[in-house]
Every structure is written in structure tokens, then in C-alpha cells.
Amino acid sequence: MRRWIAGLLITLVVAAGGGALAWWLATPDVVPERPVPERARAAADVLGDAHVYVDPSAAGTYTDAELAQLEAAAAASDPQVFVVVWPASREAGYGSPSDVLHRIGDLTGRHGLYIQVDPGVELYTSDVGIEGEHYSIYSAVADATQTEAPAVLQAIDENDGREYEVGEDTSSQYWGGTGGTIAAGLTIGGLSGVGAGLLGLAVWAFVRHRRAA
């Protein structure tokens, strides 16, 4: 009876250790929410009511007439379009254009296609708050004309009329979101922990048998 209880305790301890290890390995993406960069907040403050935001560092990229044309086209598009014009920078997000565009979309609460324009460098698009027919651009441009107003207007036009619905699948592609990650961690932890516990119990029994002999 004592041997059985001791073996059970060893199994539980090793299982708990295995579960903790599996949880740590399986949940690297479950982290505290990161602070909002000032550039993203500034963009969100403008895009809460408008459809085009030009960072002060990118002033002069478009004429007033072009900005009015972009604003009108972005507002009329279905799904709506929100344009962020600035030199790309890690200070603008978390190292990924998609990260910062989603962050801005979360702050505005306005769903649609978000376009980052890095003047003369790239165009990047990301759906925020919608899912359905896919449309995306990631283009490290060959020349500055590909980020000028006609190119952005073309992207807005190509976006218009897509089939979509409000409500975005934000789950992890691998584990199935935070809930899936937690479930995966618990499952892996349970299975690995039990396996490790049984192995530990077998080793303990073998040692006890050798000593008894």
C-alpha cells in the first residue's frame, strides 16, 4: 500500500512538472498586452473620423487635391479603406506592418482594409475586423510611383466590392487562439506528465526491486 501511494505521489509530481514545462513551451504567445506606440495612437485618433492619416514626417507626400481624392475613394469603398502614410518604423508598431495596422484598427473600432504607405518604399495592406474574400498587397516598390496617389487609388478600387463579413478570425493558425493554446498546453502537459510519471514510477519500482533482491 505504501509503495502504491509513493508511486502515485511520484507520478503526480512528475506530471505536474511535465505539465508546467509543456505549458511554458506551448504558450509563448500568451503575453501581457503591449503598450500602444505614440505613432499608432496618433494615427488612430485621426482615423476614428477620417480615412487617411499622414504622419508629420510624411507631409508633402500627396497634394491637398490628392488627399481629398483618397479620402473620398476610401470612404466610398466597400469594405471601407483606411490609409496610413508614414515612413515604416519599429516605433510605429511591433516590427510588422500587420501588427500596427491591427492595433490602429482595434483603437478606432472601424473594420475594413488598412493600407500602410511607406513613401517610395512599399505598400502594405491588411484586413482588420473582417474576413471573407481575400485581398492583399505587400510590395517593396521598384520606384516611387508605386506609392503615389494613383497606385493607392488603384488598391482602393481593387478592394471595392469584395465579399466579406464583419468578424475576424484572430485565432492562432497553429494552436487555435489563446483558448486553443491553453487547451493544447494542458493536453500536452497531461500526456507528457503522465508519461513521465509512469516512467518515473517504473524506475522507482525497478530500483526498489533491485534493493529487495
mmCIF file with all atom_site columns, C-alpha atoms in Angstrom:
data_model
loop_
_atom_site.group_PDB
_atom_site.id
_atom_site.type_symbol
_atom_site.label_atom_id
_atom_site.label_alt_id
_atom_site.label_comp_id
_atom_site.label_asym_id
_atom_site.label_entity_id
_atom_site.label_seq_id
_atom_site.pdbx_PDB_ins_code
_atom_site.Cartn_x
_atom_site.Cartn_y
_atom_site.Cartn_z
_atom_site.occupancy
_atom_site.B_iso_or_equiv
_atom_site.pdbx_formal_charge
_atom_site.auth_seq_id
_atom_site.auth_comp_id
_atom_site.auth_asym_id
_atom_site.auth_atom_id
_atom_site.pdbx_PDB_model_num
ATOM 1   C CA . MET A 1 1   ? 0.000   0.000  0.000   1.00 0.00 ? 1   MET A CA 1
ATOM 2   C CA . ARG A 1 2   ? 2.820   2.385  0.903   1.00 0.00 ? 2   ARG A CA 1
ATOM 3   C CA . ARG A 1 3   ? 4.601   1.590  -2.325  1.00 0.00 ? 3   ARG A CA 1
ATOM 4   C CA . TRP A 1 4   ? 1.432   2.338  -4.299  1.00 0.00 ? 4   TRP A CA 1
ATOM 5   C CA . ILE A 1 5   ? 0.935   5.675  -2.526  1.00 0.00 ? 5   ILE A CA 1
ATOM 6   C CA . ALA A 1 6   ? 4.568   6.637  -3.005  1.00 0.00 ? 6   ALA A CA 1
ATOM 7   C CA . GLY A 1 7   ? 4.390   5.709  -6.667  1.00 0.00 ? 7   GLY A CA 1
ATOM 8   C CA . LEU A 1 8   ? 1.214   7.730  -7.109  1.00 0.00 ? 8   LEU A CA 1
ATOM 9   C CA . LEU A 1 9   ? 2.810   10.772 -5.485  1.00 0.00 ? 9   LEU A CA 1
ATOM 10  C CA . ILE A 1 10  ? 5.848   10.484 -7.726  1.00 0.00 ? 10  ILE A CA 1
ATOM 11  C CA . THR A 1 11  ? 3.586   10.229 -10.769 1.00 0.00 ? 11  THR A CA 1
ATOM 12  C CA . LEU A 1 12  ? 1.621   13.322 -9.748  1.00 0.00 ? 12  LEU A CA 1
ATOM 13  C CA . VAL A 1 13  ? 4.749   15.361 -9.049  1.00 0.00 ? 13  VAL A CA 1
ATOM 14  C CA . VAL A 1 14  ? 6.374   14.427 -12.349 1.00 0.00 ? 14  VAL A CA 1
ATOM 15  C CA . ALA A 1 15  ? 3.089   15.017 -14.201 1.00 0.00 ? 15  ALA A CA 1
ATOM 16  C CA . ALA A 1 16  ? 2.819   18.483 -12.704 1.00 0.00 ? 16  ALA A CA 1
ATOM 17  C CA . GLY A 1 17  ? 6.388   19.223 -13.732 1.00 0.00 ? 17  GLY A CA 1
ATOM 18  C CA . GLY A 1 18  ? 5.756   17.942 -17.237 1.00 0.00 ? 18  GLY A CA 1
ATOM 19  C CA . GLY A 1 19  ? 2.578   19.976 -17.487 1.00 0.00 ? 19  GLY A CA 1
ATOM 20  C CA . ALA A 1 20  ? 4.343   23.147 -16.393 1.00 0.00 ? 20  ALA A CA 1
ATOM 21  C CA . LEU A 1 21  ? 7.104   22.573 -18.938 1.00 0.00 ? 21  LEU A CA 1
ATOM 22  C CA . ALA A 1 22  ? 4.620   21.882 -21.731 1.00 0.00 ? 22  ALA A CA 1
ATOM 23  C CA . TRP A 1 23  ? 2.629   24.986 -20.793 1.00 0.00 ? 23  TRP A CA 1
ATOM 24  C CA . TRP A 1 24  ? 5.755   27.119 -20.982 1.00 0.00 ? 24  TRP A CA 1
ATOM 25  C CA . LEU A 1 25  ? 6.674   25.669 -24.376 1.00 0.00 ? 25  LEU A CA 1
ATOM 26  C CA . ALA A 1 26  ? 3.166   25.824 -25.826 1.00 0.00 ? 26  ALA A CA 1
ATOM 27  C CA . THR A 1 27  ? 2.188   29.328 -24.788 1.00 0.00 ? 27  THR A CA 1
ATOM 28  C CA . PRO A 1 28  ? 4.872   31.781 -25.865 1.00 0.00 ? 28  PRO A CA 1
ATOM 29  C CA . ASP A 1 29  ? 2.169   33.965 -27.436 1.00 0.00 ? 29  ASP A CA 1
ATOM 30  C CA . VAL A 1 30  ? 0.122   34.365 -24.261 1.00 0.00 ? 30  VAL A CA 1
ATOM 31  C CA . VAL A 1 31  ? 1.814   37.533 -23.042 1.00 0.00 ? 31  VAL A CA 1
ATOM 32  C CA . PRO A 1 32  ? 0.649   40.751 -21.407 1.00 0.00 ? 32  PRO A CA 1
ATOM 33  C CA . GLU A 1 33  ? -0.779  43.315 -23.803 1.00 0.00 ? 33  GLU A CA 1
ATOM 34  C CA . ARG A 1 34  ? 1.898   45.629 -25.094 1.00 0.00 ? 34  ARG A CA 1
ATOM 35  C CA . PRO A 1 35  ? 1.618   49.414 -24.789 1.00 0.00 ? 35  PRO A CA 1
ATOM 36  C CA . VAL A 1 36  ? 0.328   51.386 -27.761 1.00 0.00 ? 36  VAL A CA 1
ATOM 37  C CA . PRO A 1 37  ? 3.107   53.268 -29.590 1.00 0.00 ? 37  PRO A CA 1
ATOM 38  C CA . GLU A 1 38  ? 2.527   57.008 -29.832 1.00 0.00 ? 38  GLU A CA 1
ATOM 39  C CA . ARG A 1 39  ? 2.605   56.965 -33.635 1.00 0.00 ? 39  ARG A CA 1
ATOM 40  C CA . ALA A 1 40  ? -0.117  54.316 -33.736 1.00 0.00 ? 40  ALA A CA 1
ATOM 41  C CA . ARG A 1 41  ? -2.232  56.253 -31.261 1.00 0.00 ? 41  ARG A CA 1
ATOM 42  C CA . ALA A 1 42  ? -1.842  59.441 -33.291 1.00 0.00 ? 42  ALA A CA 1
ATOM 43  C CA . ALA A 1 43  ? -2.963  57.615 -36.428 1.00 0.00 ? 43  ALA A CA 1
ATOM 44  C CA . ALA A 1 44  ? -5.936  56.076 -34.630 1.00 0.00 ? 44  ALA A CA 1
ATOM 45  C CA . ASP A 1 45  ? -7.001  59.463 -33.278 1.00 0.00 ? 45  ASP A CA 1
ATOM 46  C CA . VAL A 1 46  ? -7.325  60.779 -36.833 1.00 0.00 ? 46  VAL A CA 1
ATOM 47  C CA . LEU A 1 47  ? -8.738  57.614 -38.399 1.00 0.00 ? 47  LEU A CA 1
ATOM 48  C CA . GLY A 1 48  ? -11.504 57.500 -35.824 1.00 0.00 ? 48  GLY A CA 1
ATOM 49  C CA . ASP A 1 49  ? -13.278 60.078 -38.000 1.00 0.00 ? 49  ASP A CA 1
ATOM 50  C CA . ALA A 1 50  ? -11.324 60.115 -41.265 1.00 0.00 ? 50  ALA A CA 1
ATOM 51  C CA . HIS A 1 51  ? -9.955  57.582 -43.760 1.00 0.00 ? 51  HIS A CA 1
ATOM 52  C CA . VAL A 1 52  ? -6.496  58.959 -44.470 1.00 0.00 ? 52  VAL A CA 1
ATOM 53  C CA . TYR A 1 53  ? -3.775  59.731 -41.955 1.00 0.00 ? 53  TYR A CA 1
ATOM 54  C CA . VAL A 1 54  ? -0.479  61.355 -42.945 1.00 0.00 ? 54  VAL A CA 1
ATOM 55  C CA . ASP A 1 55  ? 2.251   61.349 -40.332 1.00 0.00 ? 55  ASP A CA 1
ATOM 56  C CA . PRO A 1 56  ? 4.041   64.711 -39.956 1.00 0.00 ? 56  PRO A CA 1
ATOM 57  C CA . SER A 1 57  ? 7.238   63.027 -41.153 1.00 0.00 ? 57  SER A CA 1
ATOM 58  C CA . ALA A 1 58  ? 5.475   62.216 -44.453 1.00 0.00 ? 58  ALA A CA 1
ATOM 59  C CA . ALA A 1 59  ? 3.909   65.635 -45.009 1.00 0.00 ? 59  ALA A CA 1
ATOM 60  C CA . GLY A 1 60  ? 4.023   66.622 -48.652 1.00 0.00 ? 60  GLY A CA 1
ATOM 61  C CA . THR A 1 61  ? 3.719   63.076 -49.954 1.00 0.00 ? 61  THR A CA 1
ATOM 62  C CA . TYR A 1 62  ? 0.359   63.955 -51.528 1.00 0.00 ? 62  TYR A CA 1
ATOM 63  C CA . THR A 1 63  ? -1.153  67.253 -52.578 1.00 0.00 ? 63  THR A CA 1
ATOM 64  C CA . ASP A 1 64  ? -4.310  68.509 -50.906 1.00 0.00 ? 64  ASP A CA 1
ATOM 65  C CA . ALA A 1 65  ? -6.277  67.535 -54.010 1.00 0.00 ? 65  ALA A CA 1
ATOM 66  C CA . GLU A 1 66  ? -4.839  64.015 -53.933 1.00 0.00 ? 66  GLU A CA 1
ATOM 67  C CA . LEU A 1 67  ? -5.617  63.679 -50.234 1.00 0.00 ? 67  LEU A CA 1
ATOM 68  C CA . ALA A 1 68  ? -9.219  64.725 -50.869 1.00 0.00 ? 68  ALA A CA 1
ATOM 69  C CA . GLN A 1 69  ? -9.457  62.173 -53.677 1.00 0.00 ? 69  GLN A CA 1
ATOM 70  C CA . LEU A 1 70  ? -8.003  59.419 -51.488 1.00 0.00 ? 70  LEU A CA 1
ATOM 71  C CA . GLU A 1 71  ? -10.344 60.317 -48.630 1.00 0.00 ? 71  GLU A CA 1
ATOM 72  C CA . ALA A 1 72  ? -13.426 60.205 -50.845 1.00 0.00 ? 72  ALA A CA 1
ATOM 73  C CA . ALA A 1 73  ? -12.457 56.922 -52.513 1.00 0.00 ? 73  ALA A CA 1
ATOM 74  C CA . ALA A 1 74  ? -11.553 55.248 -49.213 1.00 0.00 ? 74  ALA A CA 1
ATOM 75  C CA . ALA A 1 75  ? -14.835 56.302 -47.590 1.00 0.00 ? 75  ALA A CA 1
ATOM 76  C CA . ALA A 1 76  ? -16.909 55.130 -50.564 1.00 0.00 ? 76  ALA A CA 1
ATOM 77  C CA . SER A 1 77  ? -15.216 51.749 -50.835 1.00 0.00 ? 77  SER A CA 1
ATOM 78  C CA . ASP A 1 78  ? -16.943 48.640 -49.525 1.00 0.00 ? 78  ASP A CA 1
ATOM 79  C CA . PRO A 1 79  ? -15.310 47.453 -47.327 1.00 0.00 ? 79  PRO A CA 1
ATOM 80  C CA . GLN A 1 80  ? -14.056 50.819 -46.199 1.00 0.00 ? 80  GLN A CA 1
ATOM 81  C CA . VAL A 1 81  ? -10.382 51.665 -46.531 1.00 0.00 ? 81  VAL A CA 1
ATOM 82  C CA . PHE A 1 82  ? -8.107  53.399 -44.040 1.00 0.00 ? 82  PHE A CA 1
ATOM 83  C CA . VAL A 1 83  ? -4.784  54.729 -45.271 1.00 0.00 ? 83  VAL A CA 1
ATOM 84  C CA . VAL A 1 84  ? -1.771  55.339 -43.058 1.00 0.00 ? 84  VAL A CA 1
ATOM 85  C CA . VAL A 1 85  ? 1.042   57.295 -44.713 1.00 0.00 ? 85  VAL A CA 1
ATOM 86  C CA . TRP A 1 86  ? 4.362   57.288 -42.922 1.00 0.00 ? 86  TRP A CA 1
ATOM 87  C CA . PRO A 1 87  ? 7.927   56.009 -43.184 1.00 0.00 ? 87  PRO A CA 1
ATOM 88  C CA . ALA A 1 88  ? 7.808   52.487 -41.770 1.00 0.00 ? 88  ALA A CA 1
ATOM 89  C CA . SER A 1 89  ? 9.461   52.198 -38.374 1.00 0.00 ? 89  SER A CA 1
ATOM 90  C CA . ARG A 1 90  ? 9.548   49.777 -35.488 1.00 0.00 ? 90  ARG A CA 1
ATOM 91  C CA . GLU A 1 91  ? 8.429   52.739 -33.406 1.00 0.00 ? 91  GLU A CA 1
ATOM 92  C CA . ALA A 1 92  ? 5.179   52.624 -35.370 1.00 0.00 ? 92  ALA A CA 1
ATOM 93  C CA . GLY A 1 93  ? 4.278   49.133 -34.243 1.00 0.00 ? 93  GLY A CA 1
ATOM 94  C CA . TYR A 1 94  ? 5.831   45.879 -33.189 1.00 0.00 ? 94  TYR A CA 1
ATOM 95  C CA . GLY A 1 95  ? 8.163   45.272 -36.117 1.00 0.00 ? 95  GLY A CA 1
ATOM 96  C CA . SER A 1 96  ? 5.400   44.176 -38.506 1.00 0.00 ? 96  SER A CA 1
ATOM 97  C CA . PRO A 1 97  ? 3.087   46.387 -40.592 1.00 0.00 ? 97  PRO A CA 1
ATOM 98  C CA . SER A 1 98  ? 0.242   43.973 -39.883 1.00 0.00 ? 98  SER A CA 1
ATOM 99  C CA . ASP A 1 99  ? 0.724   44.360 -36.133 1.00 0.00 ? 99  ASP A CA 1
ATOM 100 C CA . VAL A 1 100 ? 0.478   48.109 -36.157 1.00 0.00 ? 100 VAL A CA 1
ATOM 101 C CA . LEU A 1 101 ? -2.414  48.229 -38.635 1.00 0.00 ? 101 LEU A CA 1
ATOM 102 C CA . HIS A 1 102 ? -4.413  45.820 -36.487 1.00 0.00 ? 102 HIS A CA 1
ATOM 103 C CA . ARG A 1 103 ? -3.549  47.850 -33.419 1.00 0.00 ? 103 ARG A CA 1
ATOM 104 C CA . ILE A 1 104 ? -4.808  51.007 -35.098 1.00 0.00 ? 104 ILE A CA 1
ATOM 105 C CA . GLY A 1 105 ? -7.954  49.173 -36.184 1.00 0.00 ? 105 GLY A CA 1
ATOM 106 C CA . ASP A 1 106 ? -8.547  47.973 -32.634 1.00 0.00 ? 106 ASP A CA 1
ATOM 107 C CA . LEU A 1 107 ? -8.239  51.536 -31.356 1.00 0.00 ? 107 LEU A CA 1
ATOM 108 C CA . THR A 1 108 ? -10.593 53.020 -33.952 1.00 0.00 ? 108 THR A CA 1
ATOM 109 C CA . GLY A 1 109 ? -13.090 50.171 -33.818 1.00 0.00 ? 109 GLY A CA 1
ATOM 110 C CA . ARG A 1 110 ? -13.577 50.604 -37.578 1.00 0.00 ? 110 ARG A CA 1
ATOM 111 C CA . HIS A 1 111 ? -13.348 47.484 -39.717 1.00 0.00 ? 111 HIS A CA 1
ATOM 112 C CA . GLY A 1 112 ? -12.058 47.377 -43.268 1.00 0.00 ? 112 GLY A CA 1
ATOM 113 C CA . LEU A 1 113 ? -8.887  47.341 -45.333 1.00 0.00 ? 113 LEU A CA 1
ATOM 114 C CA . TYR A 1 114 ? -5.963  49.181 -43.777 1.00 0.00 ? 114 TYR A CA 1
ATOM 115 C CA . ILE A 1 115 ? -3.198  50.343 -46.102 1.00 0.00 ? 115 ILE A CA 1
ATOM 116 C CA . GLN A 1 116 ? 0.246   51.379 -44.979 1.00 0.00 ? 116 GLN A CA 1
ATOM 117 C CA . VAL A 1 117 ? 2.052   53.630 -47.431 1.00 0.00 ? 117 VAL A CA 1
ATOM 118 C CA . ASP A 1 118 ? 5.776   53.962 -46.866 1.00 0.00 ? 118 ASP A CA 1
ATOM 119 C CA . PRO A 1 119 ? 6.502   56.660 -49.465 1.00 0.00 ? 119 PRO A CA 1
ATOM 120 C CA . GLY A 1 120 ? 8.811   55.409 -52.181 1.00 0.00 ? 120 GLY A CA 1
ATOM 121 C CA . VAL A 1 121 ? 9.424   52.147 -50.299 1.00 0.00 ? 121 VAL A CA 1
ATOM 122 C CA . GLU A 1 122 ? 6.366   49.890 -50.056 1.00 0.00 ? 122 GLU A CA 1
ATOM 123 C CA . LEU A 1 123 ? 2.617   49.406 -49.970 1.00 0.00 ? 123 LEU A CA 1
ATOM 124 C CA . TYR A 1 124 ? 1.174   47.000 -47.432 1.00 0.00 ? 124 TYR A CA 1
ATOM 125 C CA . THR A 1 125 ? -2.447  46.059 -46.788 1.00 0.00 ? 125 THR A CA 1
ATOM 126 C CA . SER A 1 126 ? -4.179  44.142 -44.042 1.00 0.00 ? 126 SER A CA 1
ATOM 127 C CA . ASP A 1 127 ? -7.833  43.296 -43.380 1.00 0.00 ? 127 ASP A CA 1
ATOM 128 C CA . VAL A 1 128 ? -8.858  44.375 -39.901 1.00 0.00 ? 128 VAL A CA 1
ATOM 129 C CA . GLY A 1 129 ? -12.101 43.237 -38.305 1.00 0.00 ? 129 GLY A CA 1
ATOM 130 C CA . ILE A 1 130 ? -13.373 41.442 -41.417 1.00 0.00 ? 130 ILE A CA 1
ATOM 131 C CA . GLU A 1 131 ? -12.983 38.088 -43.074 1.00 0.00 ? 131 GLU A CA 1
ATOM 132 C CA . GLY A 1 132 ? -14.005 36.718 -46.435 1.00 0.00 ? 132 GLY A CA 1
ATOM 133 C CA . GLU A 1 133 ? -12.700 37.200 -49.944 1.00 0.00 ? 133 GLU A CA 1
ATOM 134 C CA . HIS A 1 134 ? -9.021  37.942 -49.543 1.00 0.00 ? 134 HIS A CA 1
ATOM 135 C CA . TYR A 1 135 ? -7.223  40.974 -50.920 1.00 0.00 ? 135 TYR A CA 1
ATOM 136 C CA . SER A 1 136 ? -3.697  41.944 -50.019 1.00 0.00 ? 136 SER A CA 1
ATOM 137 C CA . ILE A 1 137 ? -0.677  43.809 -51.253 1.00 0.00 ? 137 ILE A CA 1
ATOM 138 C CA . TYR A 1 138 ? 2.826   43.550 -49.982 1.00 0.00 ? 138 TYR A CA 1
ATOM 139 C CA . SER A 1 139 ? 5.081   45.325 -52.380 1.00 0.00 ? 139 SER A CA 1
ATOM 140 C CA . ALA A 1 140 ? 8.598   46.575 -51.864 1.00 0.00 ? 140 ALA A CA 1
ATOM 141 C CA . VAL A 1 141 ? 8.284   49.012 -54.719 1.00 0.00 ? 141 VAL A CA 1
ATOM 142 C CA . ALA A 1 142 ? 10.767  49.385 -57.555 1.00 0.00 ? 142 ALA A CA 1
ATOM 143 C CA . ASP A 1 143 ? 10.212  53.124 -57.867 1.00 0.00 ? 143 ASP A CA 1
ATOM 144 C CA . ALA A 1 144 ? 8.396   55.898 -56.055 1.00 0.00 ? 144 ALA A CA 1
ATOM 145 C CA . THR A 1 145 ? 5.478   55.971 -58.498 1.00 0.00 ? 145 THR A CA 1
ATOM 146 C CA . GLN A 1 146 ? 4.152   52.744 -56.966 1.00 0.00 ? 146 GLN A CA 1
ATOM 147 C CA . THR A 1 147 ? 3.329   54.551 -53.735 1.00 0.00 ? 147 THR A CA 1
ATOM 148 C CA . GLU A 1 148 ? 1.963   57.696 -55.353 1.00 0.00 ? 148 GLU A CA 1
ATOM 149 C CA . ALA A 1 149 ? -1.726  58.578 -55.218 1.00 0.00 ? 149 ALA A CA 1
ATOM 150 C CA . PRO A 1 150 ? -2.748  56.667 -58.408 1.00 0.00 ? 150 PRO A CA 1
ATOM 151 C CA . ALA A 1 151 ? -1.294  53.422 -57.022 1.00 0.00 ? 151 ALA A CA 1
ATOM 152 C CA . VAL A 1 152 ? -3.165  53.810 -53.722 1.00 0.00 ? 152 VAL A CA 1
ATOM 153 C CA . LEU A 1 153 ? -6.372  54.690 -55.574 1.00 0.00 ? 153 LEU A CA 1
ATOM 154 C CA . GLN A 1 154 ? -5.941  51.537 -57.647 1.00 0.00 ? 154 GLN A CA 1
ATOM 155 C CA . ALA A 1 155 ? -5.614  49.455 -54.484 1.00 0.00 ? 155 ALA A CA 1
ATOM 156 C CA . ILE A 1 156 ? -8.779  51.067 -53.090 1.00 0.00 ? 156 ILE A CA 1
ATOM 157 C CA . ASP A 1 157 ? -10.611 50.343 -56.333 1.00 0.00 ? 157 ASP A CA 1
ATOM 158 C CA . GLU A 1 158 ? -9.490  46.696 -56.355 1.00 0.00 ? 158 GLU A CA 1
ATOM 159 C CA . ASN A 1 159 ? -10.668 46.323 -52.770 1.00 0.00 ? 159 ASN A CA 1
ATOM 160 C CA . ASP A 1 160 ? -14.139 47.701 -53.517 1.00 0.00 ? 160 ASP A CA 1
ATOM 161 C CA . GLY A 1 161 ? -16.913 45.141 -53.914 1.00 0.00 ? 161 GLY A CA 1
ATOM 162 C CA . ARG A 1 162 ? -15.227 42.236 -52.162 1.00 0.00 ? 162 ARG A CA 1
ATOM 163 C CA . GLU A 1 163 ? -17.376 39.632 -50.433 1.00 0.00 ? 163 GLU A CA 1
ATOM 164 C CA . TYR A 1 164 ? -16.743 39.902 -46.706 1.00 0.00 ? 164 TYR A CA 1
ATOM 165 C CA . GLU A 1 165 ? -18.372 39.848 -43.323 1.00 0.00 ? 165 GLU A CA 1
ATOM 166 C CA . VAL A 1 166 ? -17.618 41.675 -40.127 1.00 0.00 ? 166 VAL A CA 1
ATOM 167 C CA . GLY A 1 167 ? -15.900 39.497 -37.612 1.00 0.00 ? 167 GLY A CA 1
ATOM 168 C CA . GLU A 1 168 ? -12.302 38.471 -37.872 1.00 0.00 ? 168 GLU A CA 1
ATOM 169 C CA . ASP A 1 169 ? -10.739 35.119 -37.109 1.00 0.00 ? 169 ASP A CA 1
ATOM 170 C CA . THR A 1 170 ? -7.939  36.191 -34.787 1.00 0.00 ? 170 THR A CA 1
ATOM 171 C CA . SER A 1 171 ? -7.047  32.670 -33.726 1.00 0.00 ? 171 SER A CA 1
ATOM 172 C CA . SER A 1 172 ? -3.536  31.324 -33.863 1.00 0.00 ? 172 SER A CA 1
ATOM 173 C CA . GLN A 1 173 ? -3.013  29.373 -37.059 1.00 0.00 ? 173 GLN A CA 1
ATOM 174 C CA . TYR A 1 174 ? -1.257  26.640 -35.118 1.00 0.00 ? 174 TYR A CA 1
ATOM 175 C CA . TRP A 1 175 ? -2.947  26.284 -31.747 1.00 0.00 ? 175 TRP A CA 1
ATOM 176 C CA . GLY A 1 176 ? -6.311  27.945 -32.392 1.00 0.00 ? 176 GLY A CA 1
ATOM 177 C CA . GLY A 1 177 ? -6.046  31.168 -30.444 1.00 0.00 ? 177 GLY A CA 1
ATOM 178 C CA . THR A 1 178 ? -5.469  31.766 -26.766 1.00 0.00 ? 178 THR A CA 1
ATOM 179 C CA . GLY A 1 179 ? -8.134  29.269 -25.732 1.00 0.00 ? 179 GLY A CA 1
ATOM 180 C CA . GLY A 1 180 ? -6.716  26.663 -28.068 1.00 0.00 ? 180 GLY A CA 1
ATOM 181 C CA . THR A 1 181 ? -3.224  27.367 -26.825 1.00 0.00 ? 181 THR A CA 1
ATOM 182 C CA . ILE A 1 182 ? -4.333  26.866 -23.238 1.00 0.00 ? 182 ILE A CA 1
ATOM 183 C CA . ALA A 1 183 ? -6.102  23.622 -24.142 1.00 0.00 ? 183 ALA A CA 1
ATOM 184 C CA . ALA A 1 184 ? -3.069  22.449 -26.097 1.00 0.00 ? 184 ALA A CA 1
ATOM 185 C CA . GLY A 1 185 ? -0.792  23.260 -23.181 1.00 0.00 ? 185 GLY A CA 1
ATOM 186 C CA . LEU A 1 186 ? -2.985  21.341 -20.770 1.00 0.00 ? 186 LEU A CA 1
ATOM 187 C CA . THR A 1 187 ? -3.321  18.379 -23.119 1.00 0.00 ? 187 THR A CA 1
ATOM 188 C CA . ILE A 1 188 ? 0.388   18.206 -23.842 1.00 0.00 ? 188 ILE A CA 1
ATOM 189 C CA . GLY A 1 189 ? 1.140   18.722 -20.181 1.00 0.00 ? 189 GLY A CA 1
ATOM 190 C CA . GLY A 1 190 ? -1.233  15.980 -19.122 1.00 0.00 ? 190 GLY A CA 1
ATOM 191 C CA . LEU A 1 191 ? 0.002   13.458 -21.655 1.00 0.00 ? 191 LEU A CA 1
ATOM 192 C CA . SER A 1 192 ? 3.686   14.207 -21.211 1.00 0.00 ? 192 SER A CA 1
ATOM 193 C CA . GLY A 1 193 ? 3.324   14.449 -17.461 1.00 0.00 ? 193 GLY A CA 1
ATOM 194 C CA . VAL A 1 194 ? 1.519   11.133 -17.150 1.00 0.00 ? 194 VAL A CA 1
ATOM 195 C CA . GLY A 1 195 ? 4.042   9.504  -19.455 1.00 0.00 ? 195 GLY A CA 1
ATOM 196 C CA . ALA A 1 196 ? 6.922   10.908 -17.475 1.00 0.00 ? 196 ALA A CA 1
ATOM 197 C CA . GLY A 1 197 ? 5.218   9.927  -14.248 1.00 0.00 ? 197 GLY A CA 1
ATOM 198 C CA . LEU A 1 198 ? 4.736   6.344  -15.362 1.00 0.00 ? 198 LEU A CA 1
ATOM 199 C CA . LEU A 1 199 ? 8.341   6.205  -16.448 1.00 0.00 ? 199 LEU A CA 1
ATOM 200 C CA . GLY A 1 200 ? 9.422   7.562  -13.064 1.00 0.00 ? 200 GLY A CA 1
ATOM 201 C CA . LEU A 1 201 ? 7.227   5.016  -11.315 1.00 0.00 ? 201 LEU A CA 1
ATOM 202 C CA . ALA A 1 202 ? 8.733   2.199  -13.360 1.00 0.00 ? 202 ALA A CA 1
ATOM 203 C CA . VAL A 1 203 ? 12.245  3.349  -12.496 1.00 0.00 ? 203 VAL A CA 1
ATOM 204 C CA . TRP A 1 204 ? 11.319  3.631  -8.827  1.00 0.00 ? 204 TRP A CA 1
ATOM 205 C CA . ALA A 1 205 ? 9.813   0.126  -8.824  1.00 0.00 ? 205 ALA A CA 1
ATOM 206 C CA . PHE A 1 206 ? 12.887  -1.283 -10.555 1.00 0.00 ? 206 PHE A CA 1
ATOM 207 C CA . VAL A 1 207 ? 15.209  0.312  -8.001  1.00 0.00 ? 207 VAL A CA 1
ATOM 208 C CA . ARG A 1 208 ? 13.080  -0.968 -5.129  1.00 0.00 ? 208 ARG A CA 1
ATOM 209 C CA . HIS A 1 209 ? 13.103  -4.444 -6.638  1.00 0.00 ? 209 HIS A CA 1
ATOM 210 C CA . ARG A 1 210 ? 16.888  -4.414 -7.007  1.00 0.00 ? 210 ARG A CA 1
ATOM 211 C CA . ARG A 1 211 ? 17.314  -3.295 -3.424  1.00 0.00 ? 211 ARG A CA 1
ATOM 212 C CA . ALA A 1 212 ? 14.959  -6.001 -2.162  1.00 0.00 ? 212 ALA A CA 1
ATOM 213 C CA . ALA A 1 213 ? 16.903  -8.617 -4.068  1.00 0.00 ? 213 ALA A CA 1
#
